[in-house]
Short mmCIF file of C-alpha atoms in Angstrom, two decimals:
data_model
loop_
_atom_site.label_atom_id
_atom_site.label_comp_id
_atom_site.label_asym_id
_atom_site.label_seq_id
_atom_site.Cartn_x
_atom_site.Cartn_y
_atom_site.Cartn_z
CA MET A 19 0.30 0.22 0.30
CA ALA A 20 3.01 2.31 0.64
CA THR A 21 3.97 2.16 -2.81
CA LYS A 22 0.00 3.95 -3.24
CA ILE A 23 0.57 6.78 -1.23
CA ASN A 24 0.94 9.97 -2.41
CA ASN A 25 3.19 12.68 0.45
CA THR A 26 1.87 15.65 -0.96
CA ILE A 27 -1.10 15.24 -0.24
CA ARG A 28 -1.71 17.93 2.38
CA HIS A 29 -2.09 16.60 6.10
CA THR A 30 -1.49 12.89 4.83
CA CYS A 31 0.45 11.09 7.49
CA LEU A 32 2.31 8.40 7.60
CA PHE A 33 4.15 6.11 10.14
CA LEU A 34 5.10 2.65 9.30
CA CYS A 35 4.80 1.06 12.35
CA THR A 36 5.27 -3.30 12.95
CA ALA A 37 6.71 -5.09 16.16
CA LEU A 38 6.65 -8.42 15.58
CA VAL A 39 7.19 -11.04 18.45
CA LEU A 40 9.51 -14.41 18.94
CA PHE A 41 8.41 -14.60 22.48
CA GLY A 42 7.28 -17.68 22.56
CA CYS A 43 5.03 -17.92 25.23
CA ASN A 44 3.67 -20.40 27.76
CA GLN A 45 -0.21 -20.85 28.60
CA ASP A 46 -1.02 -18.49 31.37
CA GLN A 47 1.41 -19.21 34.37
CA ALA A 48 0.22 -17.90 38.16
CA ILE A 49 -0.39 -14.28 36.31
CA GLU A 50 2.73 -11.57 38.15
CA PRO A 51 1.96 -7.84 38.50
CA ALA A 52 3.31 -6.29 35.60
CA LYS A 53 6.66 -4.21 36.82
CA THR A 54 5.55 -0.16 36.89
CA THR A 55 8.83 2.06 35.69
CA LYS A 56 9.05 5.81 36.72
CA THR A 57 8.04 7.90 33.42
CA SER A 58 6.44 11.26 32.63
CA ASN A 59 4.15 9.10 30.17
CA LYS A 60 2.02 7.68 33.38
CA ASN A 61 0.03 10.50 34.11
CA TYR A 62 -1.55 10.82 30.65
CA ASN A 63 -5.02 9.95 29.72
CA ILE A 64 -5.08 7.00 26.81
CA LEU A 65 -8.88 7.09 25.04
CA TYR A 66 -8.53 3.48 23.23
CA VAL A 67 -10.93 3.73 19.79
CA MET A 68 -11.64 0.59 17.74
CA SER A 69 -14.27 0.98 15.26
CA ASP A 70 -15.24 -2.95 13.80
CA ASP A 71 -14.36 -3.26 10.37
CA HIS A 72 -13.24 -0.19 8.97
CA THR A 73 -9.91 -0.69 6.29
CA ALA A 74 -6.59 1.49 6.64
CA SER A 75 -8.16 2.09 2.51
CA ALA A 76 -11.24 3.42 3.74
CA ILE A 77 -9.11 5.92 5.79
CA GLY A 78 -8.29 9.47 3.78
CA ALA A 79 -4.85 9.35 5.33
CA TYR A 80 -4.13 6.09 3.95
CA GLN A 81 -4.66 6.84 0.42
CA SER A 82 -6.32 4.99 -1.40
CA ARG A 83 -8.54 4.91 -3.98
CA LEU A 84 -10.82 6.49 -1.70
CA ALA A 85 -9.25 9.24 -0.08
CA LYS A 86 -10.29 11.57 -2.70
CA LEU A 87 -13.79 10.68 -1.26
CA ASN A 88 -12.93 12.38 1.79
CA PRO A 89 -14.61 9.63 4.57
CA THR A 90 -12.75 10.08 6.98
CA PRO A 91 -11.74 14.39 7.69
CA ASN A 92 -11.78 13.97 11.85
CA ILE A 93 -9.10 10.45 11.81
CA ASP A 94 -7.21 11.51 9.00
CA GLN A 95 -6.52 15.12 11.19
CA LEU A 96 -5.81 13.10 14.11
CA ALA A 97 -3.19 11.43 11.78
CA SER A 98 -1.70 15.17 10.58
CA GLN A 99 -1.03 15.84 14.51
CA GLY A 100 0.42 12.21 15.40
CA THR A 101 1.93 9.16 13.99
CA LEU A 102 0.06 6.95 11.08
CA PHE A 103 1.36 3.21 11.23
CA GLU A 104 0.44 1.45 8.42
CA ASN A 105 1.86 -1.91 8.68
CA VAL A 106 -0.28 -3.04 11.37
CA PHE A 107 -1.77 -6.01 10.84
CA ALA A 108 -4.62 -8.48 12.37
CA THR A 109 -3.40 -11.97 13.37
CA ASN A 110 -6.81 -13.86 12.44
CA SER A 111 -9.18 -11.11 10.81
CA ILE A 112 -11.87 -11.91 12.39
CA CYS A 113 -13.36 -10.01 15.43
CA THR A 114 -13.70 -12.00 18.56
CA PRO A 115 -10.20 -13.32 17.68
CA SER A 116 -8.24 -10.10 16.93
CA ARG A 117 -10.25 -8.51 20.73
CA ALA A 118 -8.90 -11.38 22.14
CA SER A 119 -5.07 -10.36 21.03
CA ILE A 120 -5.60 -7.04 21.69
CA LEU A 121 -6.86 -7.58 25.54
CA THR A 122 -4.29 -11.01 26.09
CA GLY A 123 -1.14 -9.63 24.76
CA GLN A 124 -1.49 -13.25 23.30
CA TYR A 125 -2.27 -15.26 19.75
CA GLY A 126 -5.10 -17.72 19.67
CA GLN A 127 -3.79 -21.22 20.66
CA THR A 128 -2.02 -19.58 23.69
CA ASN A 129 -5.72 -17.47 24.81
CA GLY A 130 -7.54 -20.13 24.42
CA VAL A 131 -9.81 -17.96 21.35
CA LEU A 132 -9.56 -19.22 17.44
CA ASP A 133 -13.37 -18.53 16.27
CA LEU A 134 -16.53 -16.47 17.26
CA ASN A 135 -17.60 -18.56 20.02
CA GLY A 136 -14.10 -17.83 22.18
CA THR A 137 -13.98 -16.22 25.39
CA ILE A 138 -11.86 -14.20 27.43
CA PRO A 139 -13.26 -13.79 31.37
CA THR A 140 -12.12 -11.24 34.20
CA GLU A 141 -9.51 -13.09 35.11
CA LYS A 142 -7.28 -13.21 31.56
CA GLN A 143 -8.45 -9.68 30.60
CA HIS A 144 -5.15 -8.96 30.86
CA LEU A 145 -4.62 -5.48 30.08
CA ALA A 146 -7.93 -3.48 31.60
CA ARG A 147 -6.40 -5.02 35.04
CA LEU A 148 -2.47 -4.18 34.11
CA MET A 149 -3.49 -0.91 33.78
CA GLY A 150 -5.66 -0.85 36.62
CA GLN A 151 -2.28 -1.52 38.58
CA ALA A 152 -0.45 1.20 36.72
CA GLY A 153 -2.69 3.57 38.44
CA PHE A 154 -5.22 4.31 36.05
CA GLU A 155 -9.50 4.11 36.11
CA THR A 156 -10.40 1.87 33.31
CA ALA A 157 -13.98 2.10 31.46
CA MET A 158 -15.64 -0.64 28.30
CA ILE A 159 -17.58 1.15 26.31
CA GLY A 160 -19.15 -0.88 22.86
CA LYS A 161 -18.78 -3.32 20.92
CA TRP A 162 -17.56 -6.30 23.19
CA HIS A 163 -17.81 -9.37 21.60
CA LEU A 164 -16.01 -11.78 24.01
CA ARG A 165 -19.18 -13.22 25.38
CA GLU A 166 -18.36 -12.91 29.04
CA GLU A 167 -18.46 -9.84 31.70
CA PRO A 168 -16.12 -7.59 31.36
CA GLY A 169 -14.92 -7.72 34.79
CA ALA A 170 -11.22 -6.47 34.65
CA PHE A 171 -12.94 -2.56 34.00
CA ASP A 172 -13.86 -0.46 36.76
CA TYR A 173 -16.99 0.55 34.83
CA TYR A 174 -18.23 -1.26 30.94
CA LYS A 175 -21.32 -0.52 29.08
CA VAL A 176 -21.14 -2.78 26.39
CA LEU A 177 -23.07 -4.07 23.19
CA PRO A 178 -24.02 -7.67 23.61
CA GLU A 179 -22.71 -10.26 21.21
CA GLN A 180 -22.65 -8.32 17.20
CA GLY A 181 -25.43 -5.44 18.92
CA LEU A 182 -27.96 -3.65 16.94
CA TYR A 183 -27.50 -0.62 14.79
CA PHE A 184 -30.74 1.09 16.22
CA ASP A 185 -32.12 1.59 19.73
CA PRO A 186 -28.97 -0.53 21.07
CA ILE A 187 -29.12 -2.86 23.88
CA LEU A 188 -26.74 -2.47 26.22
CA ARG A 189 -25.50 -4.39 29.29
CA ASP A 190 -24.38 -1.39 32.26
CA LYS A 191 -22.27 -2.68 35.03
CA HIS A 192 -24.25 -0.40 37.50
CA LYS A 193 -27.58 -2.36 36.64
CA GLY A 194 -27.38 -4.86 38.17
CA ALA A 195 -25.53 -8.99 36.94
CA TRP A 196 -24.28 -9.97 34.47
CA PRO A 197 -26.01 -10.90 31.68
CA ASN A 198 -29.51 -9.30 33.60
CA ASN A 199 -28.47 -5.86 33.03
CA GLU A 200 -29.02 -4.59 30.03
CA VAL A 201 -30.35 -1.21 29.12
CA THR A 202 -32.32 -0.03 26.16
CA ILE A 203 -30.57 3.35 24.48
CA LYS A 204 -32.85 4.94 21.27
CA GLY A 205 -30.50 6.23 18.41
CA HIS A 206 -28.19 4.35 15.98
CA SER A 207 -25.28 2.84 17.93
CA SER A 208 -22.78 5.53 17.20
CA ASP A 209 -24.48 7.95 18.08
CA VAL A 210 -25.01 5.71 21.43
CA VAL A 211 -21.93 4.53 22.25
CA THR A 212 -20.46 7.55 21.90
CA ASP A 213 -23.19 9.90 24.25
CA ILE A 214 -21.80 7.05 26.84
CA SER A 215 -18.36 7.47 26.45
CA ILE A 216 -19.00 10.76 26.81
CA ASP A 217 -21.36 11.06 29.50
CA TRP A 218 -18.66 8.54 31.56
CA LEU A 219 -16.39 11.36 31.02
CA LYS A 220 -18.29 13.75 32.42
CA ASN A 221 -19.17 12.25 35.32
CA ARG A 222 -16.37 10.67 36.69
CA ASN A 223 -14.75 11.78 40.05
CA SER A 224 -11.75 10.30 39.86
CA ASP A 225 -8.05 12.31 40.35
CA LYS A 226 -6.39 8.87 38.14
CA PRO A 227 -5.68 9.31 34.62
CA PHE A 228 -8.60 7.74 32.32
CA PHE A 229 -8.28 4.06 30.24
CA LEU A 230 -11.08 4.26 27.76
CA MET A 231 -11.42 1.39 24.78
CA HIS A 232 -14.17 3.03 22.67
CA HIS A 233 -15.65 0.33 20.56
CA PHE A 234 -17.71 1.49 17.82
CA LYS A 235 -20.20 -1.27 15.75
CA ALA A 236 -19.72 0.31 12.93
CA PRO A 237 -18.88 -0.37 10.23
CA HIS A 238 -19.75 -3.72 10.58
CA ASP A 239 -22.14 -5.51 8.15
CA MET A 240 -25.40 -4.86 7.09
CA PHE A 241 -23.79 -1.33 6.98
CA GLU A 242 -27.08 0.66 8.80
CA TYR A 243 -26.14 3.83 8.54
CA ALA A 244 -27.80 6.91 10.54
CA PRO A 245 -30.90 8.65 8.49
CA ARG A 246 -28.46 11.79 7.73
CA TYR A 247 -25.96 10.38 5.28
CA GLU A 248 -28.72 9.32 3.23
CA ASP A 249 -27.45 12.05 1.21
CA PHE A 250 -22.89 11.28 1.50
CA LEU A 251 -21.61 10.09 -1.57
CA LYS A 252 -25.57 10.02 -3.86
CA GLY A 253 -24.63 10.08 -7.17
CA VAL A 254 -20.74 9.73 -6.81
CA HIS A 255 -19.54 7.38 -8.96
CA ILE A 256 -16.74 5.35 -6.59
CA PRO A 257 -13.10 4.22 -7.77
CA GLU A 258 -13.46 0.51 -8.30
CA PRO A 259 -10.28 -1.81 -7.33
CA SER A 260 -8.99 -3.29 -10.86
CA SER A 261 -9.27 -7.18 -10.14
CA LEU A 262 -12.55 -6.83 -9.03
CA TYR A 263 -13.76 -8.37 -12.87
CA THR A 264 -10.03 -10.45 -13.49
CA GLN A 265 -7.78 -11.73 -10.94
CA THR A 266 -6.37 -14.46 -13.58
CA GLN A 267 -3.23 -14.77 -11.62
CA PHE A 268 -4.21 -14.61 -8.22
CA GLY A 269 -4.46 -17.01 -6.12
CA SER A 270 -4.16 -21.29 -6.08
CA LYS A 271 -5.77 -24.20 -6.23
CA ALA A 272 -6.65 -23.62 -2.88
CA THR A 273 -8.80 -20.44 -3.36
CA ARG A 274 -10.06 -21.27 -7.75
CA GLY A 275 -10.07 -24.96 -7.63
CA GLU A 276 -7.47 -26.96 -9.74
CA ASN A 277 -8.43 -25.15 -13.02
CA ASP A 278 -10.65 -22.98 -11.45
CA SER A 279 -14.11 -25.66 -10.70
CA MET A 280 -14.54 -24.13 -6.89
CA LEU A 281 -14.36 -19.88 -8.29
CA TRP A 282 -18.39 -20.15 -7.39
CA GLU A 283 -18.40 -21.51 -3.95
CA ILE A 284 -14.47 -20.05 -2.70
CA GLY A 285 -14.96 -16.43 -1.17
CA THR A 286 -18.09 -14.91 -1.12
CA SER A 287 -18.35 -12.25 -3.99
CA ILE A 288 -19.31 -8.61 -5.43
CA SER A 289 -20.65 -10.24 -8.54
CA LYS A 290 -22.52 -13.83 -9.15
CA ARG A 291 -19.85 -15.60 -9.14
CA ASN A 292 -21.01 -17.88 -5.39
CA PRO A 293 -24.66 -17.90 -5.81
CA ARG A 294 -25.15 -18.68 -2.05
CA ARG A 295 -23.71 -15.22 -0.76
CA ASN A 296 -22.55 -11.90 -2.99
CA MET A 297 -22.97 -8.80 -2.49
CA GLY A 298 -25.56 -8.06 -5.09
CA ILE A 299 -27.71 -10.15 -3.16
CA HIS A 300 -27.65 -7.72 0.09
CA MET A 301 -27.67 -5.02 -1.98
CA GLU A 302 -30.63 -6.40 -4.47
CA ILE A 303 -30.12 -6.14 -7.77
CA ASP A 304 -31.38 -7.18 -10.51
CA PRO A 305 -30.17 -10.65 -11.39
CA ALA A 306 -31.40 -10.55 -15.12
CA LEU A 307 -28.67 -8.18 -15.61
CA SER A 308 -25.05 -9.05 -16.69
CA ASP A 309 -22.41 -10.17 -14.58
CA LYS A 310 -20.65 -6.97 -15.22
CA GLU A 311 -23.37 -4.15 -14.72
CA TYR A 312 -24.16 -6.65 -12.01
CA THR A 313 -21.03 -6.22 -10.73
CA HIS A 314 -20.63 -2.74 -10.87
CA LEU A 315 -24.09 -2.38 -9.25
CA ALA A 316 -23.59 -4.09 -6.19
CA TYR A 317 -20.40 -2.32 -5.64
CA GLN A 318 -20.96 1.31 -6.04
CA GLU A 319 -24.31 -0.04 -3.85
CA TYR A 320 -21.84 -2.03 -0.81
CA LEU A 321 -19.18 1.13 -1.09
CA ARG A 322 -21.45 3.76 -0.93
CA ARG A 323 -23.65 1.81 2.26
CA TYR A 324 -20.34 1.73 4.05
CA LEU A 325 -18.34 4.89 3.75
CA ARG A 326 -22.12 6.47 4.67
CA THR A 327 -21.22 3.60 8.09
CA VAL A 328 -18.13 4.99 8.47
CA LYS A 329 -18.88 8.72 8.35
CA GLY A 330 -20.80 8.58 11.08
CA VAL A 331 -17.89 7.57 12.69
CA ASP A 332 -15.48 10.06 11.71
CA ASP A 333 -18.42 12.23 12.41
CA ASN A 334 -18.25 10.83 16.28
CA MET A 335 -14.34 10.83 16.94
CA GLY A 336 -14.73 14.27 16.00
CA ARG A 337 -17.44 14.52 19.07
CA LEU A 338 -14.92 12.19 21.47
CA ILE A 339 -11.60 15.03 20.29
CA ASP A 340 -14.11 18.45 20.84
CA TYR A 341 -15.13 17.30 24.45
CA LEU A 342 -11.52 16.20 25.41
CA LYS A 343 -10.79 19.75 23.97
CA GLN A 344 -13.38 21.65 25.29
CA SER A 345 -12.96 19.85 28.55
CA GLY A 346 -9.29 20.80 28.24
CA GLN A 347 -8.09 17.05 28.42
CA TYR A 348 -7.01 16.81 25.48
CA GLU A 349 -3.33 18.21 26.05
CA ASN A 350 -3.08 15.33 28.22
CA THR A 351 -4.98 12.11 26.76
CA ILE A 352 -3.03 10.31 24.60
CA ILE A 353 -5.97 8.89 21.24
CA ILE A 354 -5.58 5.96 19.52
CA TYR A 355 -7.31 5.05 16.56
CA THR A 356 -7.59 1.75 15.07
CA SER A 357 -9.61 -1.22 14.17
CA ASP A 358 -10.35 -4.66 14.86
CA GLN A 359 -9.50 -5.94 11.01
CA GLY A 360 -9.07 -4.63 7.80
CA MET A 361 -12.12 -5.05 5.35
CA MET A 362 -12.10 -6.24 1.25
CA LEU A 363 -13.75 -3.78 -0.77
CA GLY A 364 -14.08 -6.05 -3.85
CA GLU A 365 -10.98 -6.85 -3.61
CA HIS A 366 -10.34 -9.95 -5.82
CA ASP A 367 -13.70 -9.40 -6.19
CA TYR A 368 -13.91 -10.86 -2.56
CA ILE A 369 -16.23 -9.21 0.91
CA ASP A 370 -15.70 -9.09 4.18
CA LYS A 371 -12.38 -9.93 6.27
CA ARG A 372 -10.17 -13.14 6.91
CA TRP A 373 -8.21 -13.51 4.69
CA MET A 374 -5.14 -13.26 4.76
CA TYR A 375 -4.65 -10.71 1.36
CA ASP A 376 -3.72 -7.38 3.05
CA GLU A 377 -6.91 -5.89 2.47
CA SER A 378 -8.05 -8.15 5.04
CA MET A 379 -5.91 -7.84 7.53
CA ARG A 380 -3.68 -4.67 7.58
CA MET A 381 -5.55 -2.80 10.96
CA PRO A 382 -5.30 0.70 10.77
CA PHE A 383 -3.14 2.17 13.88
CA ILE A 384 -3.11 6.40 13.88
CA VAL A 385 -1.36 7.41 17.87
CA ARG A 386 -1.50 10.89 18.31
CA HIS A 387 0.62 11.43 21.77
CA PRO A 388 0.74 15.33 23.10
CA GLY A 389 4.19 14.54 24.09
CA LYS A 390 5.46 13.31 22.04
CA PRO A 391 5.46 16.75 18.91
CA SER A 392 8.40 14.98 17.48
CA ALA A 393 7.21 11.90 16.90
CA PRO A 394 7.86 10.37 13.90
CA LYS A 395 5.73 11.19 10.71
CA MET A 396 6.38 8.01 8.74
CA SER A 397 7.94 3.99 9.24
CA ASP A 398 7.54 0.10 7.62
CA ILE A 399 7.99 -1.36 10.68
CA VAL A 400 5.50 -4.04 10.79
CA ALA A 401 3.63 -4.65 14.28
CA ASN A 402 0.36 -6.68 15.32
CA ASN A 403 -2.17 -6.80 17.65
CA THR A 404 -0.62 -8.78 19.96
CA ASP A 405 1.24 -5.87 20.54
CA PHE A 406 -0.88 -3.59 21.82
CA ALA A 407 -1.36 -4.27 25.29
CA PRO A 408 2.62 -4.06 25.94
CA PHE A 409 2.52 -0.34 23.21
CA MET A 410 0.07 0.78 25.84
CA LEU A 411 1.39 -0.62 28.87
CA GLU A 412 4.54 0.87 27.99
CA LEU A 413 2.78 4.27 27.29
CA ALA A 414 1.12 4.20 31.00
CA GLY A 415 5.18 3.41 32.64
CA SER A 416 4.34 -0.14 33.09
CA ASP A 417 6.78 -3.13 31.39
CA THR A 418 4.97 -6.25 29.25
CA PRO A 419 4.81 -9.09 31.42
CA ASP A 420 6.17 -12.02 30.36
CA PHE A 421 3.48 -14.57 29.98
CA MET A 422 2.25 -11.88 26.98
CA GLN A 423 3.62 -12.88 23.39
CA GLY A 424 3.27 -9.20 22.42
CA LYS A 425 5.89 -6.67 22.43
CA SER A 426 5.78 -2.76 22.82
CA PHE A 427 6.95 -0.17 19.99
CA ALA A 428 6.38 2.73 21.79
CA THR A 429 10.15 3.03 21.63
CA VAL A 430 8.62 4.40 17.65
CA LEU A 431 7.14 7.51 18.82
CA ASP A 432 10.76 8.70 20.14
CA ASN A 433 12.47 8.04 16.41
CA GLN A 434 14.23 5.39 18.54
CA PRO A 435 15.19 2.08 16.34
CA LEU A 436 13.24 -1.33 16.91
CA THR A 437 15.64 -3.56 18.04
CA ASP A 438 15.18 -8.04 18.11
CA TRP A 439 12.24 -8.08 15.80
CA ARG A 440 10.33 -10.31 14.14
CA LYS A 441 11.13 -11.06 10.21
CA GLY A 442 7.68 -10.94 9.84
CA THR A 443 4.24 -11.34 11.88
CA TYR A 444 2.61 -14.79 11.69
CA TYR A 445 -1.23 -15.47 10.77
CA ARG A 446 -4.26 -18.23 10.76
CA TYR A 447 -7.38 -18.03 10.29
CA TRP A 448 -9.28 -20.88 11.88
CA MET A 449 -13.31 -20.63 10.84
CA HIS A 450 -12.97 -23.13 7.61
CA ARG A 451 -15.22 -22.26 5.63
CA ALA A 452 -17.31 -20.56 7.42
CA HIS A 453 -19.87 -17.58 7.17
CA HIS A 454 -18.12 -16.30 4.11
CA ASP A 455 -16.15 -19.41 2.88
CA VAL A 456 -13.39 -18.64 3.17
CA PRO A 457 -10.20 -21.77 3.69
CA ALA A 458 -8.28 -22.41 6.68
CA HIS A 459 -4.89 -21.55 6.48
CA PHE A 460 -1.95 -19.76 7.98
CA GLY A 461 1.19 -18.10 6.84
CA LEU A 462 3.87 -15.14 7.37
CA ARG A 463 3.66 -10.91 6.13
CA THR A 464 7.06 -9.82 5.79
CA LYS A 465 7.91 -5.88 5.08
CA GLN A 466 8.39 -7.29 1.24
CA TYR A 467 6.42 -10.84 1.17
CA LYS A 468 3.92 -12.98 1.95
CA LEU A 469 3.53 -16.54 2.38
CA ILE A 470 0.39 -18.55 2.61
CA PHE A 471 -0.46 -22.09 3.35
CA PHE A 472 -4.22 -22.82 2.84
CA TYR A 473 -4.56 -26.35 4.66
CA GLY A 474 -7.79 -26.46 4.30
CA ILE A 475 -9.90 -28.26 6.54
CA ASN A 476 -11.20 -27.04 9.96
CA TYR A 477 -9.46 -28.13 13.22
CA ASP A 478 -12.80 -29.47 14.85
CA VAL A 479 -12.89 -33.01 12.95
CA ASP A 480 -16.43 -33.73 15.27
CA PHE A 481 -17.89 -30.91 13.76
CA GLN A 482 -16.70 -32.09 9.79
CA GLN A 483 -18.19 -34.90 10.58
CA THR A 484 -21.24 -34.24 12.03
CA ASP A 485 -22.44 -30.49 12.11
CA LYS A 486 -24.72 -29.26 9.50
CA VAL A 487 -25.89 -25.75 10.69
CA TYR A 488 -22.39 -23.69 11.84
CA TYR A 489 -23.17 -20.72 13.71
CA GLY A 490 -26.74 -20.28 13.66
CA MET A 491 -26.47 -21.29 9.88
CA ASP A 492 -27.89 -23.58 7.58
CA TRP A 493 -24.68 -24.58 5.06
CA SER A 494 -26.07 -27.55 3.21
CA ARG A 495 -26.71 -27.19 -0.48
CA LYS A 496 -29.29 -28.21 -3.24
CA ASP A 497 -26.58 -30.42 -4.48
CA GLY A 498 -25.56 -31.91 -1.01
CA VAL A 499 -22.64 -30.41 -0.22
CA ILE A 500 -21.65 -28.44 3.50
CA PRO A 501 -19.27 -26.07 2.54
CA ALA A 502 -18.01 -25.87 6.36
CA LYS A 503 -17.40 -29.53 6.34
CA THR A 504 -15.75 -29.97 3.14
CA PRO A 505 -12.07 -29.80 2.94
CA THR A 506 -10.42 -27.89 0.28
CA PRO A 507 -7.11 -27.91 -2.17
CA VAL A 508 -3.82 -27.60 -0.23
CA ALA A 509 -1.96 -25.21 -1.85
CA TRP A 510 0.80 -22.56 -0.69
CA GLU A 511 0.71 -19.03 -2.20
CA PHE A 512 3.73 -16.08 -2.33
CA TYR A 513 3.38 -12.64 -2.91
CA ASP A 514 6.09 -10.06 -3.37
CA MET A 515 4.16 -7.45 -1.98
CA GLU A 516 6.98 -4.75 -2.75
CA LYS A 517 6.46 -5.37 -6.74
CA ASP A 518 3.03 -6.27 -5.99
CA PRO A 519 1.30 -4.10 -3.55
CA ASP A 520 -2.55 -5.66 -4.90
CA GLU A 521 -1.73 -9.57 -4.60
CA MET A 522 -2.08 -10.14 -8.60
CA VAL A 523 0.51 -12.35 -8.92
CA ASN A 524 0.80 -15.45 -6.81
CA ARG A 525 4.94 -15.88 -7.52
CA TYR A 526 5.31 -19.53 -5.52
CA HIS A 527 6.59 -21.88 -8.28
CA HIS A 528 8.19 -18.70 -9.99
CA PRO A 529 11.98 -20.10 -10.54
CA GLU A 530 13.72 -16.14 -8.68
CA TYR A 531 11.63 -16.77 -5.70
CA GLN A 532 12.65 -20.04 -4.16
CA ASP A 533 15.67 -19.32 -2.16
CA ILE A 534 13.10 -16.70 0.05
CA ILE A 535 11.09 -19.29 0.16
CA LYS A 536 12.87 -21.86 1.58
CA GLU A 537 13.93 -18.91 3.69
CA LEU A 538 10.45 -18.04 4.54
CA LYS A 539 9.30 -21.28 5.40
CA VAL A 540 11.85 -21.93 8.08
CA GLU A 541 10.82 -18.39 9.69
CA LEU A 542 7.54 -19.56 9.84
CA ALA A 543 8.48 -22.82 10.78
CA ASN A 544 10.21 -21.38 13.92
CA GLN A 545 7.54 -18.69 14.20
CA ARG A 546 5.08 -21.50 15.41
CA LYS A 547 6.78 -22.98 17.42
CA GLU A 548 8.46 -19.89 19.62
CA LEU A 549 4.67 -18.62 19.67
CA ASN A 550 2.57 -21.75 20.11
CA GLU A 551 0.89 -22.36 17.58
CA THR A 552 1.76 -26.29 16.55
CA ASP A 553 -0.87 -27.49 16.73
CA GLU A 554 -0.43 -30.07 18.95
CA ASN A 555 -4.11 -31.05 19.79
CA TYR A 556 -4.50 -30.92 16.00
CA PRO A 557 -2.87 -34.07 14.62
CA HIS A 558 -5.22 -34.29 11.22
CA ILE A 559 -4.32 -30.68 10.67
CA GLN A 560 -0.34 -31.85 11.01
CA GLU A 561 -0.55 -34.22 8.76
CA VAL A 562 -1.71 -32.30 6.03
CA ILE A 563 1.17 -29.49 6.84
CA ALA A 564 3.73 -32.62 7.19
CA LYS A 565 2.75 -33.72 3.67
CA HIS A 566 2.59 -30.64 1.74
CA TRP A 567 5.30 -28.46 3.47
CA ASP A 568 7.81 -29.08 0.43
CA ASP A 569 4.69 -29.21 -2.32
#
């Protein structure tokens, strides 16, 4: 993406930050308190704002094809005053696992959250607990999506499960025992969550600095925006990705089938390609239209609704910032803006996230630290969401505990080099063919290269053999195939991100890259071992890996 950035655009601040950790991690041992370090940072408030599925390419400061639409002026202004980290990636691009990694500083096999059914109980909500030990008043407001009570926070008011866009139900710590502490508030969720956060900031009576995790539901599908945005982008042509209509050298038999025989069923689409679930169906596009016209209209409506929902996030981000300024706290508050993962906006004719392709795994990450006026504007280092907790703990004056696998990259704000970083960030998507027909896979993303292994089976053997309904959705088809159970072909993909930032050409079998691929496989195997990601409990996956590692 860095190749697309126009550094002459006013207010665009690009900072590429990556902090990857090679810490081997054990399951939570006896939990020791974090050591604190005397630092002036300790007195700063920390406002952590996280949206849901807000891909970096839908933020103006990242200068993608959508930047000229000016979708996020408030977030862009924040970036112009701080540091924009470009190469930050999710370790599993789906809501619950991403949030679990952020709260624990750990990867999926260590924190136990592999899919949407995962939970993080109070005793494992490490970030909140350690922030409290560091002297902060803590609050969690908005989308939670981790099932169990956010009990490690001093205060919470959260959406149960996915939450509603309009007139949301929330669970309020002050309204009784979880989960019977629900209240309903009229309005759009982005407005409601912001109202709650501002009210909490206004009414708290502690002299401690605050640590507020403010989580928007938006712009998660199905993109229900407030009525006031109905005219935003009306009649405007939204630029289309170059890979929307053509993907001839992209992918592998794992993502396309032998001789493209599975194109119709792997990966949900904008176009008619996936007849079970495509955006044209969701957007109610006339199926009698030609394939190209159907795709065009589906994409335009998809993006229009998505960006209108994003606009609501950005406007409410502006409200939060305005309140901090009016209350005199802006210059004493570190503000972080991110999303729990990215989102495919028609690239390769895909929708949703889950994939290890950059539009899905890349997380926006913007930091304004008022005590770091000389913080850099650009960087190309690589970080992931297990690093968020260590990063914020260091900003709070605390060290990273040994049980966290992530590592702080806060020294970047002081223009100091990072040392002992991994060569790339590890990624793992476990939910084989659930919801959006994405095969299970893992891989490594370095600054220049990406290596992906699609092993294509579910980790739950019993589920593979017996289940027909998954997360409330019936996966049976007229031909009797149950996609969520069906293994897919095994294959590798390799992309040169410097030459091919849009991941248009799978170069896994190109002769000139074979030495690089061998090195990346060694690094990938090492990281899987050191990060407790070796599938020790899943011998059927280990068997596939062993059989196809040298393919």
